[in-house]
Coordinates of C-alpha atoms in Angstrom, one line a residue:
M407 CA -117.8 48.2 -12.3
D408 CA -119.6 50.7 -14.4
R409 CA -121.4 53.8 -13.3
A410 CA -124.8 52.2 -13.6
S411 CA -124.0 49.3 -11.4
N412 CA -122.3 51.6 -8.8
E413 CA -125.4 53.7 -8.7
D414 CA -127.5 50.5 -8.2
L415 CA -125.3 49.5 -5.3
V416 CA -125.6 52.9 -3.7
R417 CA -129.4 52.7 -4.1
R418 CA -129.4 49.2 -2.4
A419 CA -127.3 50.6 0.4
M420 CA -129.6 53.5 0.9
A421 CA -132.6 51.1 1.0
A422 CA -130.8 49.2 3.7
W423 CA -130.1 52.4 5.6
F424 CA -133.7 53.5 5.6
R425 CA -134.8 50.0 6.9
A426 CA -132.3 50.2 9.8
P427 CA -133.8 51.4 13.2
D428 CA -130.8 53.4 14.2
R429 CA -130.4 55.9 11.4
H430 CA -131.0 59.0 13.6
N431 CA -133.1 60.9 11.1
E432 CA -130.2 61.6 8.8
Q433 CA -130.6 61.1 5.0
P434 CA -127.8 60.0 2.7
D435 CA -127.1 62.0 -0.4
L436 CA -127.0 60.0 -3.7
A437 CA -124.5 62.5 -5.2
R438 CA -122.1 62.3 -2.3
S439 CA -122.2 58.5 -1.8
S440 CA -119.9 56.2 -3.7
V441 CA -118.5 52.7 -4.2
D442 CA -114.9 52.7 -3.0
T443 CA -112.4 50.0 -3.6
V444 CA -109.6 49.3 -1.0
G445 CA -107.3 46.6 -2.2
V446 CA -109.5 43.9 -3.5
R447 CA -112.5 44.8 -1.3
S448 CA -115.4 47.0 -2.5
Y449 CA -117.4 49.2 -0.1
V450 CA -120.4 51.3 -0.5
V451 CA -120.1 54.5 1.4
L452 CA -123.1 56.6 2.3
R453 CA -122.4 60.2 2.8
N454 CA -124.3 63.5 3.3
V455 CA -123.1 67.0 4.0
N456 CA -122.0 66.0 7.5
G457 CA -119.7 63.2 6.3
I458 CA -119.9 59.5 6.4
L459 CA -123.1 57.9 7.6
A460 CA -122.5 54.2 7.0
V461 CA -120.2 51.8 5.2
Y462 CA -121.3 48.6 3.6
R463 CA -119.0 45.9 2.4
L464 CA -119.8 44.2 -0.9
K465 CA -119.1 40.4 -0.9
S466 CA -120.5 38.2 -3.5
G467 CA -123.2 40.6 -4.3
V468 CA -124.4 41.0 -0.7
L469 CA -124.1 44.2 1.2
R470 CA -123.4 44.1 5.0
R471 CA -123.1 47.1 7.1
L472 CA -119.8 47.5 8.9
I473 CA -119.5 48.6 12.5
R474 CA -115.9 49.8 12.2
I475 CA -115.2 51.8 9.1
P476 CA -111.8 51.0 7.5
R477 CA -109.1 53.6 8.0
E478 CA -108.5 53.9 4.3
I479 CA -112.1 55.2 3.7
T480 CA -112.1 57.8 6.5
Q481 CA -108.9 59.5 5.3

């Protein structure tokens, strides 16, 4: 994926984050957030200065928030 599409995915994940009722008044940082690939799976990782806020799995163009963050992303 190119940089523009990665930024679009991060923006989509941020929009989902702000729609979620359980975000606890924290705000993701566009510059710290990224699209990470582990094996063949792609994840959008929302971060701020405190660390990871949420992880969304990308599957067929659909973002789904994960409850358990993959170990490879937290390392």
